[in-house]
Structures are given as C-alpha cells and as structure tokens.
PDB file of C-alpha atoms in Angstrom:
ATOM      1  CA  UNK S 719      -8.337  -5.811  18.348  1.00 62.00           C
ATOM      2  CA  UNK S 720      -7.482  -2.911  15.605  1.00 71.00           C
ATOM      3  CA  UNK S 721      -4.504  -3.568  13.426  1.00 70.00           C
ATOM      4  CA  UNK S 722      -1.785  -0.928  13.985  1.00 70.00           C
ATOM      5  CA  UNK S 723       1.078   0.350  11.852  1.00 65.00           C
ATOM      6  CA  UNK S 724       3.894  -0.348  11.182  1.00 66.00           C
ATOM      7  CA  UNK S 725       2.258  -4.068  10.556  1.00 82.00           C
ATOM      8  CA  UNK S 726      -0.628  -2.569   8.517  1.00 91.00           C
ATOM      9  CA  UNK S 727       1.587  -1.531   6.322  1.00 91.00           C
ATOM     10  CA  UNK S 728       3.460  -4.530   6.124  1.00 93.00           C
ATOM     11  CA  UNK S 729       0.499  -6.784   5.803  1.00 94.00           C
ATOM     12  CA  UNK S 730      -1.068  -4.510   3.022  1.00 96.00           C
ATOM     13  CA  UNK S 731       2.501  -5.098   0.864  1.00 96.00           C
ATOM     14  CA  UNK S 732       3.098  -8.006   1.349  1.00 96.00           C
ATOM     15  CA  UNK S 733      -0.732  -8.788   0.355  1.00 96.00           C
ATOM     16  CA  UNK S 734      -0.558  -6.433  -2.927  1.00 97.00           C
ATOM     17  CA  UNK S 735       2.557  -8.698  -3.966  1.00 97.00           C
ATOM     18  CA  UNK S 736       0.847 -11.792  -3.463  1.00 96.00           C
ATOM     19  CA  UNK S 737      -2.249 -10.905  -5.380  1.00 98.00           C
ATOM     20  CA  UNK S 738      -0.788  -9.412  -8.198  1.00 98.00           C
ATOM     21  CA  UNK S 739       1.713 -12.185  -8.528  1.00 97.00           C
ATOM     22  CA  UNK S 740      -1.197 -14.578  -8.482  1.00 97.00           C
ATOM     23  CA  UNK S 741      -3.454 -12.392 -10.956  1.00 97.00           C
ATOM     24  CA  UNK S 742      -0.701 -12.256 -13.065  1.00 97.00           C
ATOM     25  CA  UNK S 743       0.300 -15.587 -13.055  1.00 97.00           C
ATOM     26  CA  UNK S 744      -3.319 -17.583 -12.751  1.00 96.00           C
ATOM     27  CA  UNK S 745      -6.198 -15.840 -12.109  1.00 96.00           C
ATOM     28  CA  UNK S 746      -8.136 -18.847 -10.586  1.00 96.00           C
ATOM     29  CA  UNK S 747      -5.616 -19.136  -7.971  1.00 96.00           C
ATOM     30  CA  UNK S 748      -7.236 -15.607  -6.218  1.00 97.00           C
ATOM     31  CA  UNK S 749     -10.353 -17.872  -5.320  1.00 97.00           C
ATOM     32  CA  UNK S 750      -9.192 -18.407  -2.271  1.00 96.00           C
ATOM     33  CA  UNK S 751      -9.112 -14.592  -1.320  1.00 97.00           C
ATOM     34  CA  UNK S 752     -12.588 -14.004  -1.152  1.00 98.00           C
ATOM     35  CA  UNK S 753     -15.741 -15.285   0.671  1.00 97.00           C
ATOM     36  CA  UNK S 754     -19.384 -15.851   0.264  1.00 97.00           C
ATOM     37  CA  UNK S 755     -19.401 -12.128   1.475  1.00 95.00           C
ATOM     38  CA  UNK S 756     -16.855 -10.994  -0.652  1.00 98.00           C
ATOM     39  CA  UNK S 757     -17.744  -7.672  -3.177  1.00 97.00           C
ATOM     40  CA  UNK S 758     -15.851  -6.429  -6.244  1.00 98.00           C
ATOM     41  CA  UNK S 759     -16.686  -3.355  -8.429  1.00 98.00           C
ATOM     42  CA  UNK S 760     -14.942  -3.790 -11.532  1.00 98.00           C
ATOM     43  CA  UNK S 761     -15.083  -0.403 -13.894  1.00 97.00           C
ATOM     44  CA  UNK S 762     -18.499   0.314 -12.157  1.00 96.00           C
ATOM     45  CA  UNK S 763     -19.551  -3.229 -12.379  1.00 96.00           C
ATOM     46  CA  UNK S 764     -20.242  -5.110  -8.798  1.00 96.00           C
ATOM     47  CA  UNK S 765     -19.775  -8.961  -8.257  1.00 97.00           C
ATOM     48  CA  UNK S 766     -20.656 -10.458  -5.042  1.00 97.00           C
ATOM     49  CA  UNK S 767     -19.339 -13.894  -4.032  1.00 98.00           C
ATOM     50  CA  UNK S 768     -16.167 -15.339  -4.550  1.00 98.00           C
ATOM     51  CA  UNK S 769     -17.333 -17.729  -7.480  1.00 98.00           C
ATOM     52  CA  UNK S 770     -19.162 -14.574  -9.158  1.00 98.00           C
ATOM     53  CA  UNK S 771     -16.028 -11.761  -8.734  1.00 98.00           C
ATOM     54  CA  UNK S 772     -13.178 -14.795 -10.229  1.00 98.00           C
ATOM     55  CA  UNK S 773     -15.592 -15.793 -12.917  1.00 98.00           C
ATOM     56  CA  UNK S 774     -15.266 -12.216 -13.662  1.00 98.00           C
ATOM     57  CA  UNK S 775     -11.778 -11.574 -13.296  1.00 98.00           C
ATOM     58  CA  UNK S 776     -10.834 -15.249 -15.191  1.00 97.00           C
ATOM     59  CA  UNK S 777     -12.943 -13.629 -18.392  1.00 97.00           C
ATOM     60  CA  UNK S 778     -11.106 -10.739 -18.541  1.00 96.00           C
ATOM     61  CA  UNK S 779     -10.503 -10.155 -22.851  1.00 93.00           C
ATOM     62  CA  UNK S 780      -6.780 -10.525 -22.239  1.00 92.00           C
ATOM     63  CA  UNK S 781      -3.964 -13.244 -22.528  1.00 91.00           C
ATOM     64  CA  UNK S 782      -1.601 -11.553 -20.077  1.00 95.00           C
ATOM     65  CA  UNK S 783      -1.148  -9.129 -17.893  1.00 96.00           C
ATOM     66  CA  UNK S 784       1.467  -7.028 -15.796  1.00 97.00           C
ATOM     67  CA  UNK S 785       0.819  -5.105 -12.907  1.00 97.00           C
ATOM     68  CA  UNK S 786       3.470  -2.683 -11.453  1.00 97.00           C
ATOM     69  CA  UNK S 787       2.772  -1.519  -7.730  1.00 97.00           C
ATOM     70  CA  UNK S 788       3.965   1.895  -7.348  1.00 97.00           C
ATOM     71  CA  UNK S 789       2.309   2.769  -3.888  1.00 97.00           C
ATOM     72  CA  UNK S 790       0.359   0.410  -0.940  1.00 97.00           C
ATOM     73  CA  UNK S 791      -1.287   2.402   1.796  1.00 97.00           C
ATOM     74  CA  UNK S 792      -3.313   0.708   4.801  1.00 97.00           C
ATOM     75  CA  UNK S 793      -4.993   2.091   7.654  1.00 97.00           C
ATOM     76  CA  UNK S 794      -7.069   0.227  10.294  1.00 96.00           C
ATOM     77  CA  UNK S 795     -10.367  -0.179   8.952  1.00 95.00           C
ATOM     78  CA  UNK S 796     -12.046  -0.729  12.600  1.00 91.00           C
ATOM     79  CA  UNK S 797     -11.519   0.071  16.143  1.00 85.00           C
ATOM     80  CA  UNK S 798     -12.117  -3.271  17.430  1.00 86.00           C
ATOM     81  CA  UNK S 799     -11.589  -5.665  14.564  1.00 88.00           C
ATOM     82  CA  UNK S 800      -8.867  -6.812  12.623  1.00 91.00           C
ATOM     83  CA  UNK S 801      -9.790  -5.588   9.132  1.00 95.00           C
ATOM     84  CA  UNK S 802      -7.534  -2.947   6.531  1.00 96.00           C
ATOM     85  CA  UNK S 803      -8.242  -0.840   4.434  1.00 97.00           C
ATOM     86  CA  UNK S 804      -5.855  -0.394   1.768  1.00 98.00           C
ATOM     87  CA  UNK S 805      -4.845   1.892  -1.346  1.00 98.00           C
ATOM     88  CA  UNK S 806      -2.877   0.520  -4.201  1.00 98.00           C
ATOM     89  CA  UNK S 807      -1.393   2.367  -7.163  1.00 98.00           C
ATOM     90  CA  UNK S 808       0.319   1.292  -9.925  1.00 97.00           C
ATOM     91  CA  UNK S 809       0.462   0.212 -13.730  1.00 96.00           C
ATOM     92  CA  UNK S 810      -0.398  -2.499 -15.835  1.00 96.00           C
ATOM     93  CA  UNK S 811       0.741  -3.848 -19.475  1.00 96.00           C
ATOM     94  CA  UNK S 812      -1.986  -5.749 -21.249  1.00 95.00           C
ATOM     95  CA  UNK S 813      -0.929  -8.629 -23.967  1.00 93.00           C
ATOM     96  CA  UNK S 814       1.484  -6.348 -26.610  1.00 92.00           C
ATOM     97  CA  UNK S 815       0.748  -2.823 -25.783  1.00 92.00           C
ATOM     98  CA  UNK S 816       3.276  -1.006 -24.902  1.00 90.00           C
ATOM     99  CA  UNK S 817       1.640   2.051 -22.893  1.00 91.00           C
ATOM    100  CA  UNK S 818       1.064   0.914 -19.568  1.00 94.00           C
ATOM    101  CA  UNK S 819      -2.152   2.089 -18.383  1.00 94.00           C
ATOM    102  CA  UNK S 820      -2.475   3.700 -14.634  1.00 96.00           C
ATOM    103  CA  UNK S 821      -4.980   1.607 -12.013  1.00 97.00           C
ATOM    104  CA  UNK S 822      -6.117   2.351  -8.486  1.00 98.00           C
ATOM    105  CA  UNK S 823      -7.685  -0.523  -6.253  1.00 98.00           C
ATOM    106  CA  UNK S 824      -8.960  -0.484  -2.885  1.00 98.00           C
ATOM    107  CA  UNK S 825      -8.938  -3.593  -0.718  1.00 98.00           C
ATOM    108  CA  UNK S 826     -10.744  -4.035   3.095  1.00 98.00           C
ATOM    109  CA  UNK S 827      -8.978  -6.773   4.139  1.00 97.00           C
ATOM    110  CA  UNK S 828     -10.448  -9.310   7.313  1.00 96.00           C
ATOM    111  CA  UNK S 829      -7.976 -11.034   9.083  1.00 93.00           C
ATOM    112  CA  UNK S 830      -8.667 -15.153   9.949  1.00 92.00           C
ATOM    113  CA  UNK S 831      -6.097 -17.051  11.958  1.00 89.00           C
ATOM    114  CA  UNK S 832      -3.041 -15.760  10.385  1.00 87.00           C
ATOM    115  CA  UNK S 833      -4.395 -15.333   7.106  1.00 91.00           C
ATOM    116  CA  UNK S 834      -6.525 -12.571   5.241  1.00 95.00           C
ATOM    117  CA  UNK S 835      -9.608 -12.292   2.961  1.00 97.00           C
ATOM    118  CA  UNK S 836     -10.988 -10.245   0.628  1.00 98.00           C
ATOM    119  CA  UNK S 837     -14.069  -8.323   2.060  1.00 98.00           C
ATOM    120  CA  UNK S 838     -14.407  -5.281   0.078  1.00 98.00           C
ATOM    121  CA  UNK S 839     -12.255  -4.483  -3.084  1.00 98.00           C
ATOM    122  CA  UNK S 840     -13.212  -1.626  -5.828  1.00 98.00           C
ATOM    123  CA  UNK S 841     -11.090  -1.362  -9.450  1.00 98.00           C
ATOM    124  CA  UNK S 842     -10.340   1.554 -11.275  1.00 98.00           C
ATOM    125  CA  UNK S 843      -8.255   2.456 -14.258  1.00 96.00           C
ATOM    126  CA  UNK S 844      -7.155   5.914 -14.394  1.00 92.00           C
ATOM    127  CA  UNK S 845      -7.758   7.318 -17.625  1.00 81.00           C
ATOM    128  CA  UNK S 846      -6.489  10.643 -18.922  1.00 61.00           C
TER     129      UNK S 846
ATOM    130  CA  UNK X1284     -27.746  -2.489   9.466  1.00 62.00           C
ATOM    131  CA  UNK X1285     -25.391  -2.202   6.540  1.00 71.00           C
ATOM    132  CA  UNK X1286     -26.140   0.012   4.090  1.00 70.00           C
ATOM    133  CA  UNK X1287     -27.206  -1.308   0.251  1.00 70.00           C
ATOM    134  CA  UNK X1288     -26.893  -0.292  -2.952  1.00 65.00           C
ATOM    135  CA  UNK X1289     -27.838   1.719  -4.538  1.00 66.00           C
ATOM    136  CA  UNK X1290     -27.854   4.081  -1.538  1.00 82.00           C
ATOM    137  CA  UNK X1291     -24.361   3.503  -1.235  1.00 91.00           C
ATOM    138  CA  UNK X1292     -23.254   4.983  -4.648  1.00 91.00           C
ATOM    139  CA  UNK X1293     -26.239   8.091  -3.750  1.00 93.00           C
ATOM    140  CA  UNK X1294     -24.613   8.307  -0.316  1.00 94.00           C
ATOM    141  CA  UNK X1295     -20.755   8.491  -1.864  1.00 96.00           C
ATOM    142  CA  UNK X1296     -21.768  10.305  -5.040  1.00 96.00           C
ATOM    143  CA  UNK X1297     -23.263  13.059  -2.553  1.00 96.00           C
ATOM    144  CA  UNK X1298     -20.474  12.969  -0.518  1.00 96.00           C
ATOM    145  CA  UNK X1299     -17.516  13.228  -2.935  1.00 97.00           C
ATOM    146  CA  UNK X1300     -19.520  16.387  -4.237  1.00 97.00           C
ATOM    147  CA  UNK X1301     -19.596  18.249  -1.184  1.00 96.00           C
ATOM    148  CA  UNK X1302     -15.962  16.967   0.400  1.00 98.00           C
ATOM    149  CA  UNK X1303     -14.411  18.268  -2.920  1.00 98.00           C
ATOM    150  CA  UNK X1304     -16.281  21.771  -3.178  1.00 97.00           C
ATOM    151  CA  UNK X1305     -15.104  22.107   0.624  1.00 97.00           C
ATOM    152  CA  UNK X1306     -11.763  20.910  -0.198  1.00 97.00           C
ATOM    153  CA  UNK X1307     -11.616  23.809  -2.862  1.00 97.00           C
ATOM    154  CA  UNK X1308     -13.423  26.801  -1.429  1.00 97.00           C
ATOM    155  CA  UNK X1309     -12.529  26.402   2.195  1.00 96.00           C
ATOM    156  CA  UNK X1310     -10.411  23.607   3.609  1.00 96.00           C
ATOM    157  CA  UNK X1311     -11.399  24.612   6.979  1.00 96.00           C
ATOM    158  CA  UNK X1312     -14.867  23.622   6.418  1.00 96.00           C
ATOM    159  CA  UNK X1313     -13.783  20.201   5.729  1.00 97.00           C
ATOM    160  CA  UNK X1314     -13.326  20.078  10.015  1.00 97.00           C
ATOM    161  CA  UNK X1315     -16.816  18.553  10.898  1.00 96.00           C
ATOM    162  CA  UNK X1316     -15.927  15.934   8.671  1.00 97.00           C
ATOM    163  CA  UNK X1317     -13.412  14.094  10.450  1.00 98.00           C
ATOM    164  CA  UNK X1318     -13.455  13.126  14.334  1.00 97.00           C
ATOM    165  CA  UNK X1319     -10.481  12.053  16.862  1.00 97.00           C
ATOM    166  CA  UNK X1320     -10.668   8.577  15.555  1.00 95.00           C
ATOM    167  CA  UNK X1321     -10.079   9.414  11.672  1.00 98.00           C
ATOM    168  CA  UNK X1322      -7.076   8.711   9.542  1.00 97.00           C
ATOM    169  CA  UNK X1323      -5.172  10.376   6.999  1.00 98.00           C
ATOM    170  CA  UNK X1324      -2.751   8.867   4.363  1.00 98.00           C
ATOM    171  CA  UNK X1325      -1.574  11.713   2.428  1.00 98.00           C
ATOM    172  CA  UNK X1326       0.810  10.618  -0.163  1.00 97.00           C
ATOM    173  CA  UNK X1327       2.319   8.658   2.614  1.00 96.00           C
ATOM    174  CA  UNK X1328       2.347  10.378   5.227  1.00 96.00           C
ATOM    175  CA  UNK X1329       0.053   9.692   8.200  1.00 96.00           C
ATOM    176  CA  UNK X1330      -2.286  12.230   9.843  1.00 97.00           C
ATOM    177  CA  UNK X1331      -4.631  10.749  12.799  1.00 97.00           C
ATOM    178  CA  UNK X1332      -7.458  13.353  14.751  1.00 98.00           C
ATOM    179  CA  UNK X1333      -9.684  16.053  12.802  1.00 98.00           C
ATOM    180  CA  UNK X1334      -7.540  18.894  14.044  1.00 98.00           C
ATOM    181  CA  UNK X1335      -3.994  17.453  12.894  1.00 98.00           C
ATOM    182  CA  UNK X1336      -5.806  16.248   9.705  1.00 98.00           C
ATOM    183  CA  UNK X1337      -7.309  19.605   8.718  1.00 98.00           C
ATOM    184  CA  UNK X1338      -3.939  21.795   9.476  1.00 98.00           C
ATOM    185  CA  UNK X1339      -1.992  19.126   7.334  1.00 98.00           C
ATOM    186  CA  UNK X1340      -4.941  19.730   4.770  1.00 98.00           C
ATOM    187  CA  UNK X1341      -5.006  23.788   5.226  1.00 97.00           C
ATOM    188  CA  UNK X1342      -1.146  23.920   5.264  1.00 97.00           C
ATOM    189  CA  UNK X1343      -1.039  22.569   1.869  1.00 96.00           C
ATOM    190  CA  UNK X1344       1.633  24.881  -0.339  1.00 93.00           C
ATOM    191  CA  UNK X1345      -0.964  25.882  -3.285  1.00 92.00           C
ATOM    192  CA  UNK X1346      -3.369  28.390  -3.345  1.00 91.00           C
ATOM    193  CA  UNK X1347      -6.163  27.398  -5.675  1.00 95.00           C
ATOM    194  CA  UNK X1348      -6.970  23.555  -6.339  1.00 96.00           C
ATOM    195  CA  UNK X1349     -10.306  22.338  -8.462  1.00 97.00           C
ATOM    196  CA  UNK X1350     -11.209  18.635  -8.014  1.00 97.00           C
ATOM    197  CA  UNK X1351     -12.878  16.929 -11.366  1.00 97.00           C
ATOM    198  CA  UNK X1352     -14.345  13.789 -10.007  1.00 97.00           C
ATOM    199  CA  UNK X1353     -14.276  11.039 -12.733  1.00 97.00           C
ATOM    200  CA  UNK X1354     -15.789   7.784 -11.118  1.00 97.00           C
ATOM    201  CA  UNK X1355     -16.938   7.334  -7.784  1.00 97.00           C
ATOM    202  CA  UNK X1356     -17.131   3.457  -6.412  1.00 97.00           C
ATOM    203  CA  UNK X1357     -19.128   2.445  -3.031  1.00 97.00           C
ATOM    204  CA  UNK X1358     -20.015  -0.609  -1.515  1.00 97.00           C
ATOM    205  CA  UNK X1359     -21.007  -1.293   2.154  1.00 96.00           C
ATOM    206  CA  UNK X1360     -17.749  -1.344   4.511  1.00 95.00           C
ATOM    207  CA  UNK X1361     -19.530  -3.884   7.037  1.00 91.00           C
ATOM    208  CA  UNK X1362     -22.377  -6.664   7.339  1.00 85.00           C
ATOM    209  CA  UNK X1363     -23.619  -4.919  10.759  1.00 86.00           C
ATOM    210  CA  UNK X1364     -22.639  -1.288  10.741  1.00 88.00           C
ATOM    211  CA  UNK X1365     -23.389   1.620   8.584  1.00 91.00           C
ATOM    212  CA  UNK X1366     -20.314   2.174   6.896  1.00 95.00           C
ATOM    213  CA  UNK X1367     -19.433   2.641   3.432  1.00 96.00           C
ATOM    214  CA  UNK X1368     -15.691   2.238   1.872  1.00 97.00           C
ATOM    215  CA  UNK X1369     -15.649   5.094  -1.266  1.00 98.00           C
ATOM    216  CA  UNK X1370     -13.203   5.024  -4.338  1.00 98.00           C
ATOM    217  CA  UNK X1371     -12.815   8.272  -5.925  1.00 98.00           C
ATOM    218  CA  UNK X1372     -10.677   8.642  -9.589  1.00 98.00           C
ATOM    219  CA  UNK X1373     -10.493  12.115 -11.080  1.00 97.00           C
ATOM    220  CA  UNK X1374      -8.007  15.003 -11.688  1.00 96.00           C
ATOM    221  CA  UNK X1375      -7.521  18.131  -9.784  1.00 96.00           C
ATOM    222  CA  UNK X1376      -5.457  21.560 -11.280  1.00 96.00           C
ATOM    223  CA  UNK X1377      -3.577  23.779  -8.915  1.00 95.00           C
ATOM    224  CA  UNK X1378      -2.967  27.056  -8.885  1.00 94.00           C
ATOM    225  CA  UNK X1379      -1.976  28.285 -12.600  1.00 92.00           C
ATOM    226  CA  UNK X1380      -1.254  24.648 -13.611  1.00 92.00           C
ATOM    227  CA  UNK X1381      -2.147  23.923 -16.868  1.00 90.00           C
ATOM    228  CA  UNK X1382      -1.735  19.962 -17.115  1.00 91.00           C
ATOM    229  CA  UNK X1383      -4.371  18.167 -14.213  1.00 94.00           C
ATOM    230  CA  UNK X1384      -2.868  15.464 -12.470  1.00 94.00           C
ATOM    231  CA  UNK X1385      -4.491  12.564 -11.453  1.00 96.00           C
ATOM    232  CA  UNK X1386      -6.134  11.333  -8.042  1.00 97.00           C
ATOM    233  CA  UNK X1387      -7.562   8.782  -6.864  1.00 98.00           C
ATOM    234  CA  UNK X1388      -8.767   8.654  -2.759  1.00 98.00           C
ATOM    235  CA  UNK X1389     -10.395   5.647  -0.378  1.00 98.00           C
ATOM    236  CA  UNK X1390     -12.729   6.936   2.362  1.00 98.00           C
ATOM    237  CA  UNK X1391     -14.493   4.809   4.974  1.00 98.00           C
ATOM    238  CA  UNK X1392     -17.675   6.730   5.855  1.00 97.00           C
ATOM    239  CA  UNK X1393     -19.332   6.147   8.690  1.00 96.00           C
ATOM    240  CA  UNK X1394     -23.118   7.254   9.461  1.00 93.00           C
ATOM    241  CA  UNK X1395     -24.058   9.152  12.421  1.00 92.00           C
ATOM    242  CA  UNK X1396     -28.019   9.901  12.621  1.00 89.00           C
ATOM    243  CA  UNK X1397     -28.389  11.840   8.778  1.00 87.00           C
ATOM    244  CA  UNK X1398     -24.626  12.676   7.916  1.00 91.00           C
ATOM    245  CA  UNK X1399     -21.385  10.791   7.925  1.00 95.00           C
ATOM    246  CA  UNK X1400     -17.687  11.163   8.990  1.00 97.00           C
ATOM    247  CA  UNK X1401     -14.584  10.162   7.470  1.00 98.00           C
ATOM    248  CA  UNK X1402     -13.200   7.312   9.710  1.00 98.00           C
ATOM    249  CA  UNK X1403     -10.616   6.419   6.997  1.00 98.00           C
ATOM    250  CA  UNK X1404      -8.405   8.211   3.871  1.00 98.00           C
ATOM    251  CA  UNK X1405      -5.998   7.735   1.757  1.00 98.00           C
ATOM    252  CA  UNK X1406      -5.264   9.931  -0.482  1.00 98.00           C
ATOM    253  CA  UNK X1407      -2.467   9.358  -3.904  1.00 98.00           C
ATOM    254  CA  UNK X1408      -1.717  11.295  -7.229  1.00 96.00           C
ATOM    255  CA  UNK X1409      -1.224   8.614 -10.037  1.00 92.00           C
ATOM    256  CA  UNK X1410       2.223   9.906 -11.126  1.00 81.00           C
ATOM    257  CA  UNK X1411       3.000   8.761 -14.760  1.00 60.00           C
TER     258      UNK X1411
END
C-alpha cells in the first residue's frame, strides 16, 4: 500500500531530523539506516552496503559538523509499496568555517514494521 | 530487472539533457513526459497528473529560463523494476537576470519499452 500525504510528509521530517541529529552527533549511529541493499553516491562517489556507505561517511576529513534543514519534500515512491522519495535542502558548517556551504540529498525510504531504511540516498553540495 | 550502472548515469545524463532543453524551448513539450500517475513538488507545492503538472509548469511567471546542469546522480530506484531515482544540481537564469540561482531536482524515472516517464519530482532553488 502507497504512502500518502499528509504522512509522507511527516515521515520524511521527522526522518531528516533524526538523521542529521545522528550524523551530527555520531556518525556510526546511522548504521542502522541502511541494508545490505542500501546505495549512497557521495560527490559522484557510490557505496553499496551499509558497512561500505558508514565506513565512508565515519572518514569524512572533518571533526564536526552542522547541518541546517531548510526544506523536506516526499512523494510516494511506488503505487503499491510503502517506500518515499524525499528532497532535502539545507546548509552545513564544517569544523571553524564560518560560510555555511549549501547541500541537497535525496533519500528513497522503505518502510519495515513501523520503522524505515535507507534504500537509495544521493549527496550533493551545491557549489556556486 | 533493475537497471545498473553505468547505464543509469547514461540513462539520467541523457535525460536531464533533453528534460532541460524542453523545459527551456517549449514547456509544452515536456507533456509526454509525465503520465496520470506522476508527481510534482514544486517548491512545495504539489502537482499530481501530466496535464495539471504541465499547466503549473507552462504557467510559470518568466519568460525565458536556461538550465546549466552541474552534476547529475543516478542509481537504480528498485531491485525488480526498471526505475531509476535522478539527482540533478545546477543553476538556471531567468529572463534578464543576471545572478543564476541554484537548483537542485529528484526524478524517479521509470522505463517503458525505449523511453522513460517521470513517476516522481521534486523540484527546490537552494536559497542562500
């Protein structure tokens, strides 16, 4: 059964606060957000398998980070499953800088029980 | 059968190059891209059905728009279906704007015999 608004849209926030929160905080705690099946393309690069894309994101050449949602959009990403498809927007401070730099990131998310995991997610940051 | 890089990067590489020449020549062409089923986000606002997403697309209040496509991200969408999700980046200029803003859009394509349609987009300027 599809997902419909207004709970897609709910779902998607309340997913982007989560994950942020988590990247932000402890990057090894997003392991349990992705699968076997899981795919991330990371400024072109593409990781497959949860292991594989936190590996990646836990060697990321920074100390801290901040990210700052500015928009979440979600659509049903299949007629007869319950999967998302979602559109994030936002900012992010790295260690000291002080220009925060602008990032997109797409997330298909697949509902299990009453949780959701990570199928499909794609980074991005905007330069200009 | 899903489909595998690097087809999918060909597939949404091709595709972002003719959706955005459409988009800025014609928006009317960009009709046999969408069917009854698709979805629109346009900065937040929700469009579903080719005909409803096209006039929100044609009704658009600028004259003259030019896409630059910056990075374009694929990866299959499903493990049994022919679907790809698509992350564009990039900058467009409207009409005598001088400054390009930035975009970034999520499509789900799905294939149908050679081509594909747009079952799902979301489409956001990165304000800053």
């Amino acid at each position: 059964m599809a997902l419909q608004p207004p709970a897609t849209t709910d779902i998607a926030k309340a997913f982007s606060a989560f994950y942020y929160q988590a990247f932000d905080s402890n990057r090894n705690q997003l392991l349990s957000l992705y699968r076997d099946l899981s795919t991330l393309s990371w400024e072109g690069e593409q990781f497959i398998g949860a292991n594989n894309i936190v590996a990646k994101l836990v060697g990321l050449p920074f100390q801290r980070v901040v990210h700052k949602v500015a928009t979440v959009d979600a659509q049903p990403a299949n007629p007869s499953a319950p999967t998302l498809i979602v559109l994030v927007t936002g900012q992010l401070l790295i260690d000291d800088e002080t220009n925060p730099q602008h990032f997109s990131e797409t997330f298909q998310l697949v509902q299990e029980g009453t949780n959701f995991w990570i199928y499909n997610s794609i980074f991005r940051l905007n330069y200009g």
